[in-house]
C-alpha cells in the first residue's frame, strides 16, 4: 500500500496525469463546441493570420524554414498552429543556442591551435572535420584506460575523486540513490570541506523516478553547486525532448571519465535490474581533458550564464603518449 501511495503522489505520476488532462480537455472541448464551429473556424483563421505574420517577421529563421510552416498553417489552421507550437524551435532552444554562442567566444581564446594527424590521412581528414564542426581540437600528451565493466570503472573513479585538490565536475543523465551515489557523495562532502569546488548537473527526466523532488537543494546544502537540466513541466510541449545524456566526470582538469555508465547501482551490479549489467567507460588523463571541461562548462552556463575564468580549470599535467585523442560534442 505504501508503494502505491508513493507512486500516486510522485512527481512523474502527477506530471503525466496533468498532461493527460490537457489532452482530454482539448478533445472534449472540440466535441462540446461543435455547434459553434463557424465561430471557431473564424477565430483560428484570424489566429493563423497572426501566426503567419509573426513567422514572416521572425529574423532568426530562414525562408526555407518559414515557407513550409506558412503553407501548412494557411491550409490547415488548427493542425498547423498546433504543430507549429509543438515542433518549431522553442524558447529553450533559442536560449540554449544564444548562451552557447556567447560561451564559445570565451572558449575559442583558450583552445590550442589545430594539430595535424600526420601518420594517417583518413584519420586526419576526419579529425579536421570534427574540429571545424565542433571547435574541439585533437590532442596528444594524453593517456586513456578502458573499463569493460562498471565495477572496475567505479573503483578507479573513487580513487581519483579522493585525490581531487581543486575541483570536481559531474554531469550525468541518470542519478539514483544507492551504494554508488552514497559513496561518491561522502567523498564530495569531504572535498567541499577541504575547499575543493564541486559542481554537479543531472537531467530531470533521467532522475524523475530515481531521486526525490528538489534533491538539488539537498546537494546545495552540502556545498555542492547543482543544476537540474531542463526540469519537466506538466504541459504538452516537445521541450521535454531536449535532454542531457552526457556522462562525464572531470577532476582538477587533468582527469576525466566518460562512457555509458550513469551514477546508479545497476551500472556496478549492486542492483540487478535487468540481470547482470555490462556497460563500459574510459579514463582520460592529460591534455584532452580540456575538451571535457569545456563541454561541462558550456552546459553549466546554459543555466548560469556568466563570465568565468576558464583558464583556471585547464589541464596542468601532461602524459606521454604516441597516439591521438579528440573528445567532442556537436551542438547543431
Tab-separated table of C-alpha atoms in Angstrom:
chain	number	residue	atom	x	y	z
A	1	UNK	CA	0.000	0.000	0.000
A	2	UNK	CA	2.866	2.375	0.849
A	3	UNK	CA	4.407	1.725	-2.575
A	4	UNK	CA	1.094	2.537	-4.309
A	5	UNK	CA	0.770	5.836	-2.418
A	6	UNK	CA	4.372	6.669	-3.268
A	7	UNK	CA	3.626	6.173	-6.972
A	8	UNK	CA	0.337	8.117	-6.866
A	9	UNK	CA	1.967	11.131	-5.227
A	10	UNK	CA	5.186	11.021	-7.214
A	11	UNK	CA	6.101	13.948	-9.444
A	12	UNK	CA	6.228	11.670	-12.504
A	13	UNK	CA	2.672	10.418	-11.973
A	14	UNK	CA	1.265	13.891	-11.266
A	15	UNK	CA	3.004	15.341	-14.343
A	16	UNK	CA	1.668	12.528	-16.548
A	17	UNK	CA	-1.889	12.989	-15.214
A	18	UNK	CA	-1.815	16.742	-15.855
A	19	UNK	CA	-0.662	16.206	-19.440
A	20	UNK	CA	-3.409	13.600	-19.996
A	21	UNK	CA	-5.917	16.078	-18.534
A	22	UNK	CA	-4.825	18.707	-21.070
A	23	UNK	CA	-5.362	16.251	-23.930
A	24	UNK	CA	-8.797	15.283	-22.552
A	25	UNK	CA	-9.855	18.931	-22.220
A	26	UNK	CA	-8.794	19.578	-25.813
A	27	UNK	CA	-10.792	16.587	-27.124
A	28	UNK	CA	-13.886	17.304	-25.002
A	29	UNK	CA	-13.713	20.985	-25.837
A	30	UNK	CA	-13.681	20.210	-29.542
A	31	UNK	CA	-16.750	17.938	-29.073
A	32	UNK	CA	-18.771	20.366	-26.947
A	33	UNK	CA	-18.064	23.350	-29.189
A	34	UNK	CA	-19.022	21.713	-32.493
A	35	UNK	CA	-22.257	23.778	-32.564
A	36	UNK	CA	-20.099	26.897	-32.703
A	37	UNK	CA	-17.823	25.568	-35.415
A	38	UNK	CA	-18.247	28.586	-37.718
A	39	UNK	CA	-17.101	30.958	-34.987
A	40	UNK	CA	-14.239	28.651	-34.018
A	41	UNK	CA	-13.086	28.432	-37.622
A	42	UNK	CA	-13.181	32.208	-37.926
A	43	UNK	CA	-11.136	32.524	-34.728
A	44	UNK	CA	-8.500	30.066	-35.931
A	45	UNK	CA	-8.241	31.704	-39.347
A	46	UNK	CA	-7.632	35.032	-37.612
A	47	UNK	CA	-5.135	33.390	-35.295
A	48	UNK	CA	-3.409	31.699	-38.223
A	49	UNK	CA	-3.017	35.083	-39.913
A	50	UNK	CA	-1.363	36.480	-36.790
A	51	UNK	CA	0.959	33.457	-36.537
A	52	UNK	CA	1.903	33.700	-40.219
A	53	UNK	CA	2.767	37.396	-39.827
A	54	UNK	CA	4.874	36.550	-36.768
A	55	UNK	CA	6.709	33.858	-38.757
A	56	UNK	CA	7.362	36.234	-41.658
A	57	UNK	CA	8.878	38.960	-39.468
A	58	UNK	CA	10.964	36.476	-37.454
A	59	UNK	CA	14.521	37.324	-38.471
A	60	UNK	CA	16.112	34.304	-36.799
A	61	UNK	CA	14.669	31.812	-39.300
A	62	UNK	CA	15.478	31.364	-42.987
A	63	UNK	CA	12.902	31.373	-45.800
A	64	UNK	CA	13.357	27.609	-46.245
A	65	UNK	CA	12.145	27.096	-42.669
A	66	UNK	CA	9.380	29.713	-42.781
A	67	UNK	CA	7.707	28.709	-46.057
A	68	UNK	CA	6.546	25.152	-45.101
A	69	UNK	CA	5.041	26.460	-41.854
A	70	UNK	CA	3.238	29.289	-43.651
A	71	UNK	CA	1.722	26.877	-46.208
A	72	UNK	CA	0.674	24.340	-43.525
A	73	UNK	CA	-0.927	26.991	-41.271
A	74	UNK	CA	-2.694	28.681	-44.210
A	75	UNK	CA	-4.227	25.403	-45.456
A	76	UNK	CA	-4.941	23.768	-42.084
A	77	UNK	CA	-5.123	26.489	-39.400
A	78	UNK	CA	-5.920	24.281	-36.383
A	79	UNK	CA	-3.487	21.477	-37.242
A	80	UNK	CA	-0.850	23.914	-38.481
A	81	UNK	CA	-0.858	26.106	-35.365
A	82	UNK	CA	-0.803	23.053	-33.097
A	83	UNK	CA	2.149	21.521	-34.988
A	84	UNK	CA	3.981	24.853	-35.063
A	85	UNK	CA	3.596	25.148	-31.293
A	86	UNK	CA	4.967	21.635	-30.755
A	87	UNK	CA	7.668	21.294	-33.393
A	88	UNK	CA	9.021	24.774	-34.117
A	89	UNK	CA	12.142	25.999	-32.360
A	90	UNK	CA	11.121	26.680	-28.771
A	91	UNK	CA	12.358	29.347	-26.376
A	92	UNK	CA	14.573	26.905	-24.552
A	93	UNK	CA	16.384	26.003	-27.750
A	94	UNK	CA	16.887	29.664	-28.706
A	95	UNK	CA	18.227	30.473	-25.263
A	96	UNK	CA	20.476	27.413	-25.417
A	97	UNK	CA	21.994	28.466	-28.762
A	98	UNK	CA	22.408	32.073	-27.595
A	99	UNK	CA	24.221	31.094	-24.411
A	100	UNK	CA	26.394	28.522	-26.171
A	101	UNK	CA	27.379	31.117	-28.764
A	102	UNK	CA	28.334	33.530	-26.002
A	103	UNK	CA	30.412	30.928	-24.180
A	104	UNK	CA	32.126	29.780	-27.381
A	105	UNK	CA	33.517	33.320	-27.670
A	106	UNK	CA	35.468	32.804	-24.434
A	107	UNK	CA	36.321	29.178	-25.194
A	108	UNK	CA	37.985	29.855	-28.545
A	109	UNK	CA	40.553	32.080	-26.829
A	110	UNK	CA	41.926	29.185	-24.792
A	111	UNK	CA	41.697	26.347	-27.327
A	112	UNK	CA	45.041	25.269	-28.793
A	113	UNK	CA	45.783	25.501	-32.487
A	114	UNK	CA	44.610	22.576	-34.595
A	115	UNK	CA	47.114	19.735	-34.781
A	116	UNK	CA	47.607	17.530	-37.801
A	117	UNK	CA	47.409	13.743	-37.555
A	118	UNK	CA	50.395	13.188	-39.793
A	119	UNK	CA	50.610	9.392	-39.936
A	120	UNK	CA	47.107	8.650	-41.221
A	121	UNK	CA	45.453	10.714	-43.973
A	122	UNK	CA	41.978	9.248	-43.397
A	123	UNK	CA	42.119	10.000	-39.668
A	124	UNK	CA	43.491	13.453	-40.432
A	125	UNK	CA	40.503	14.296	-42.631
A	126	UNK	CA	38.044	13.063	-40.030
A	127	UNK	CA	39.829	14.991	-37.276
A	128	UNK	CA	39.798	18.230	-39.265
A	129	UNK	CA	36.080	17.777	-39.945
A	130	UNK	CA	35.357	17.347	-36.221
A	131	UNK	CA	37.494	20.362	-35.347
A	132	UNK	CA	35.752	22.527	-37.936
A	133	UNK	CA	32.231	21.358	-36.992
A	134	UNK	CA	32.581	21.268	-33.199
A	135	UNK	CA	35.520	23.526	-32.322
A	136	UNK	CA	37.044	20.612	-30.423
A	137	UNK	CA	40.698	20.012	-31.404
A	138	UNK	CA	42.705	16.795	-31.320
A	139	UNK	CA	45.381	16.230	-28.656
A	140	UNK	CA	48.482	14.239	-27.910
A	141	UNK	CA	50.102	14.007	-24.449
A	142	UNK	CA	47.048	12.096	-23.235
A	143	UNK	CA	46.645	8.605	-21.809
A	144	UNK	CA	43.477	6.533	-21.739
A	145	UNK	CA	42.321	3.450	-19.889
A	146	UNK	CA	39.336	1.360	-20.946
A	147	UNK	CA	36.977	-0.231	-18.413
A	148	UNK	CA	34.943	-3.096	-19.813
A	149	UNK	CA	32.611	-3.268	-16.805
A	150	UNK	CA	31.086	-0.794	-14.358
A	151	UNK	CA	32.719	-2.280	-11.253
A	152	UNK	CA	36.280	-1.516	-12.386
A	153	UNK	CA	35.224	1.955	-13.600
A	154	UNK	CA	33.654	2.637	-10.196
A	155	UNK	CA	36.710	1.505	-8.201
A	156	UNK	CA	39.011	3.717	-10.278
A	157	UNK	CA	36.632	6.673	-10.011
A	158	UNK	CA	36.547	6.548	-6.204
A	159	UNK	CA	40.340	6.569	-6.047
A	160	UNK	CA	40.663	9.553	-8.383
A	161	UNK	CA	37.922	11.520	-6.601
A	162	UNK	CA	39.836	11.153	-3.335
A	163	UNK	CA	42.873	12.782	-4.995
A	164	UNK	CA	40.969	15.942	-6.055
A	165	UNK	CA	42.626	19.180	-4.920
A	166	UNK	CA	40.944	21.953	-6.947
A	167	UNK	CA	37.587	20.983	-8.457
A	168	UNK	CA	35.228	18.152	-9.386
A	169	UNK	CA	32.622	18.472	-12.163
A	170	UNK	CA	29.953	15.765	-12.557
A	171	UNK	CA	27.353	15.572	-15.327
A	172	UNK	CA	25.038	12.570	-15.690
A	173	UNK	CA	21.733	11.583	-17.265
A	174	UNK	CA	20.672	9.111	-14.544
A	175	UNK	CA	21.469	9.582	-10.860
A	176	UNK	CA	19.958	7.173	-8.362
A	177	UNK	CA	20.187	6.878	-4.597
A	178	UNK	CA	22.114	3.795	-3.519
A	179	UNK	CA	25.566	2.393	-2.872
A	180	UNK	CA	27.277	4.132	-5.802
A	181	UNK	CA	25.845	7.593	-5.188
A	182	UNK	CA	26.237	7.376	-1.396
A	183	UNK	CA	29.939	6.510	-1.617
A	184	UNK	CA	30.605	9.253	-4.163
A	185	UNK	CA	28.603	11.734	-2.124
A	186	UNK	CA	30.633	11.027	1.020
A	187	UNK	CA	33.818	11.902	-0.877
A	188	UNK	CA	32.263	15.040	-2.377
A	189	UNK	CA	31.087	16.300	1.015
A	190	UNK	CA	34.562	15.858	2.453
A	191	UNK	CA	36.144	17.559	-0.553
A	192	UNK	CA	33.846	20.576	-0.103
A	193	UNK	CA	35.076	20.831	3.499
A	194	UNK	CA	38.643	20.687	2.185
A	195	UNK	CA	37.977	23.681	-0.077
A	196	UNK	CA	37.536	21.789	-3.351
A	197	UNK	CA	34.952	23.285	-5.732
A	198	UNK	CA	32.278	20.698	-6.576
A	199	UNK	CA	29.597	21.104	-9.249
A	200	UNK	CA	27.001	18.569	-10.308
A	201	UNK	CA	24.447	18.556	-13.118
A	202	UNK	CA	21.838	15.882	-13.783
A	203	UNK	CA	18.938	15.522	-16.186
A	204	UNK	CA	15.443	15.875	-14.724
A	205	UNK	CA	13.898	13.226	-16.979
A	206	UNK	CA	16.656	10.740	-16.231
A	207	UNK	CA	16.204	11.179	-12.476
A	208	UNK	CA	12.456	11.756	-12.108
A	209	UNK	CA	11.922	8.193	-10.821
A	210	UNK	CA	15.255	7.820	-9.004
A	211	UNK	CA	15.747	10.987	-6.938
A	212	UNK	CA	13.441	12.835	-4.520
A	213	UNK	CA	11.919	16.101	-5.696
A	214	UNK	CA	14.317	19.027	-5.176
A	215	UNK	CA	17.222	16.729	-4.429
A	216	UNK	CA	19.399	19.519	-5.820
A	217	UNK	CA	18.553	21.582	-2.723
A	218	UNK	CA	19.983	18.808	-0.558
A	219	UNK	CA	23.203	18.847	-2.559
A	220	UNK	CA	23.387	22.636	-2.335
A	221	UNK	CA	23.076	22.343	1.451
A	222	UNK	CA	26.240	20.186	1.389
A	223	UNK	CA	28.059	22.941	-0.506
A	224	UNK	CA	27.786	21.164	-3.866
A	225	UNK	CA	26.702	23.533	-6.637
A	226	UNK	CA	23.919	21.786	-8.509
A	227	UNK	CA	21.821	22.282	-11.653
A	228	UNK	CA	18.845	20.187	-12.777
A	229	UNK	CA	18.886	20.151	-16.574
A	230	UNK	CA	15.586	21.048	-18.290
A	231	UNK	CA	13.107	20.498	-15.417
A	232	UNK	CA	9.899	18.772	-16.509
A	233	UNK	CA	6.744	20.861	-16.683
A	234	UNK	CA	3.172	19.470	-16.669
A	235	UNK	CA	2.368	20.885	-20.113
A	236	UNK	CA	2.229	19.460	-23.642
A	237	UNK	CA	5.476	20.526	-25.284
A	238	UNK	CA	8.382	18.940	-27.154
A	239	UNK	CA	10.687	20.977	-24.961
A	240	UNK	CA	10.772	17.838	-22.817
A	241	UNK	CA	12.668	16.111	-25.628
A	242	UNK	CA	15.710	18.347	-25.074
A	243	UNK	CA	17.687	16.093	-22.703
A	244	UNK	CA	21.239	15.904	-21.394
A	245	UNK	CA	22.642	12.399	-21.957
A	246	UNK	CA	26.268	13.277	-21.254
A	247	UNK	CA	28.049	11.193	-18.633
A	248	UNK	CA	31.298	12.941	-17.739
A	249	UNK	CA	33.289	13.481	-14.565
A	250	UNK	CA	36.254	15.880	-14.502
A	251	UNK	CA	38.791	16.086	-11.685
A	252	UNK	CA	41.214	19.028	-11.409
A	253	UNK	CA	41.218	19.434	-15.198
A	254	UNK	CA	43.715	16.580	-15.526
A	255	UNK	CA	41.451	13.537	-15.212
A	256	UNK	CA	38.143	12.774	-16.925
A	257	UNK	CA	35.759	9.823	-17.031
A	258	UNK	CA	33.141	9.162	-19.680
A	259	UNK	CA	31.295	6.290	-21.341
A	260	UNK	CA	27.920	4.654	-20.836
A	261	UNK	CA	27.947	4.421	-17.045
A	262	UNK	CA	25.440	6.507	-15.078
A	263	UNK	CA	25.502	7.075	-11.313
A	264	UNK	CA	23.171	4.225	-10.399
A	265	UNK	CA	23.667	0.854	-8.684
A	266	UNK	CA	22.619	-1.287	-11.655
A	267	UNK	CA	25.670	0.012	-13.566
A	268	UNK	CA	28.015	-1.501	-10.967
A	269	UNK	CA	25.824	-4.600	-10.391
A	270	UNK	CA	24.927	-3.658	-6.838
A	271	UNK	CA	21.333	-3.870	-8.055
A	272	UNK	CA	20.106	-6.484	-10.537
A	273	UNK	CA	17.568	-4.525	-12.549
A	274	UNK	CA	17.773	-6.384	-15.872
A	275	UNK	CA	20.197	-9.141	-14.957
A	276	UNK	CA	23.973	-8.655	-14.982
A	277	UNK	CA	24.633	-5.195	-16.393
A	278	UNK	CA	27.579	-4.684	-18.718
A	279	UNK	CA	28.475	-1.145	-19.660
A	280	UNK	CA	31.849	0.384	-20.445
A	281	UNK	CA	33.751	3.505	-19.522
A	282	UNK	CA	37.039	5.220	-20.219
A	283	UNK	CA	39.549	7.214	-18.161
A	284	UNK	CA	41.373	10.103	-19.829
A	285	UNK	CA	44.448	11.782	-18.347
A	286	UNK	CA	46.300	14.727	-19.875
A	287	UNK	CA	45.705	17.496	-22.390
A	288	UNK	CA	42.492	16.122	-23.938
A	289	UNK	CA	40.647	16.575	-20.632
A	290	UNK	CA	40.375	20.228	-21.678
A	291	UNK	CA	37.590	19.347	-24.142
A	292	UNK	CA	35.570	17.583	-21.445
A	293	UNK	CA	35.905	20.562	-19.122
A	294	UNK	CA	34.665	22.901	-21.843
A	295	UNK	CA	31.716	20.583	-22.599
A	296	UNK	CA	30.678	20.703	-18.956
A	297	UNK	CA	31.088	24.472	-18.607
A	298	UNK	CA	29.068	25.088	-21.774
A	299	UNK	CA	26.158	23.075	-20.372
A	300	UNK	CA	26.541	24.716	-16.971
A	301	UNK	CA	26.367	28.236	-18.401
A	302	UNK	CA	23.228	27.412	-20.318
A	303	UNK	CA	21.525	27.902	-16.950
A	304	UNK	CA	24.004	30.119	-15.115
A	305	UNK	CA	25.087	32.469	-17.845
A	306	UNK	CA	28.032	34.482	-16.603
A	307	UNK	CA	31.621	35.189	-17.469
A	308	UNK	CA	34.089	32.834	-15.877
A	309	UNK	CA	37.833	32.315	-15.834
A	310	UNK	CA	38.006	29.131	-17.906
A	311	UNK	CA	41.786	29.102	-17.739
A	312	UNK	CA	41.878	28.056	-14.082
A	313	UNK	CA	40.102	24.792	-14.996
A	314	UNK	CA	42.532	23.789	-17.742
A	315	UNK	CA	44.977	20.839	-17.504
A	316	UNK	CA	48.262	21.385	-15.684
A	317	UNK	CA	49.769	17.923	-16.270
A	318	UNK	CA	50.836	16.154	-19.446
A	319	UNK	CA	51.011	12.418	-20.085
A	320	UNK	CA	53.434	10.804	-22.507
A	321	UNK	CA	51.568	9.115	-25.357
A	322	UNK	CA	52.220	8.281	-29.005
A	323	UNK	CA	48.544	8.401	-30.013
A	324	UNK	CA	45.806	10.968	-30.525
A	325	UNK	CA	42.508	11.621	-28.782
A	326	UNK	CA	39.739	14.027	-29.749
A	327	UNK	CA	36.771	14.272	-27.363
A	328	UNK	CA	33.954	16.320	-28.875
A	329	UNK	CA	30.295	17.276	-28.649
A	330	UNK	CA	28.151	18.513	-31.510
A	331	UNK	CA	25.689	21.351	-30.873
A	332	UNK	CA	23.816	21.952	-34.159
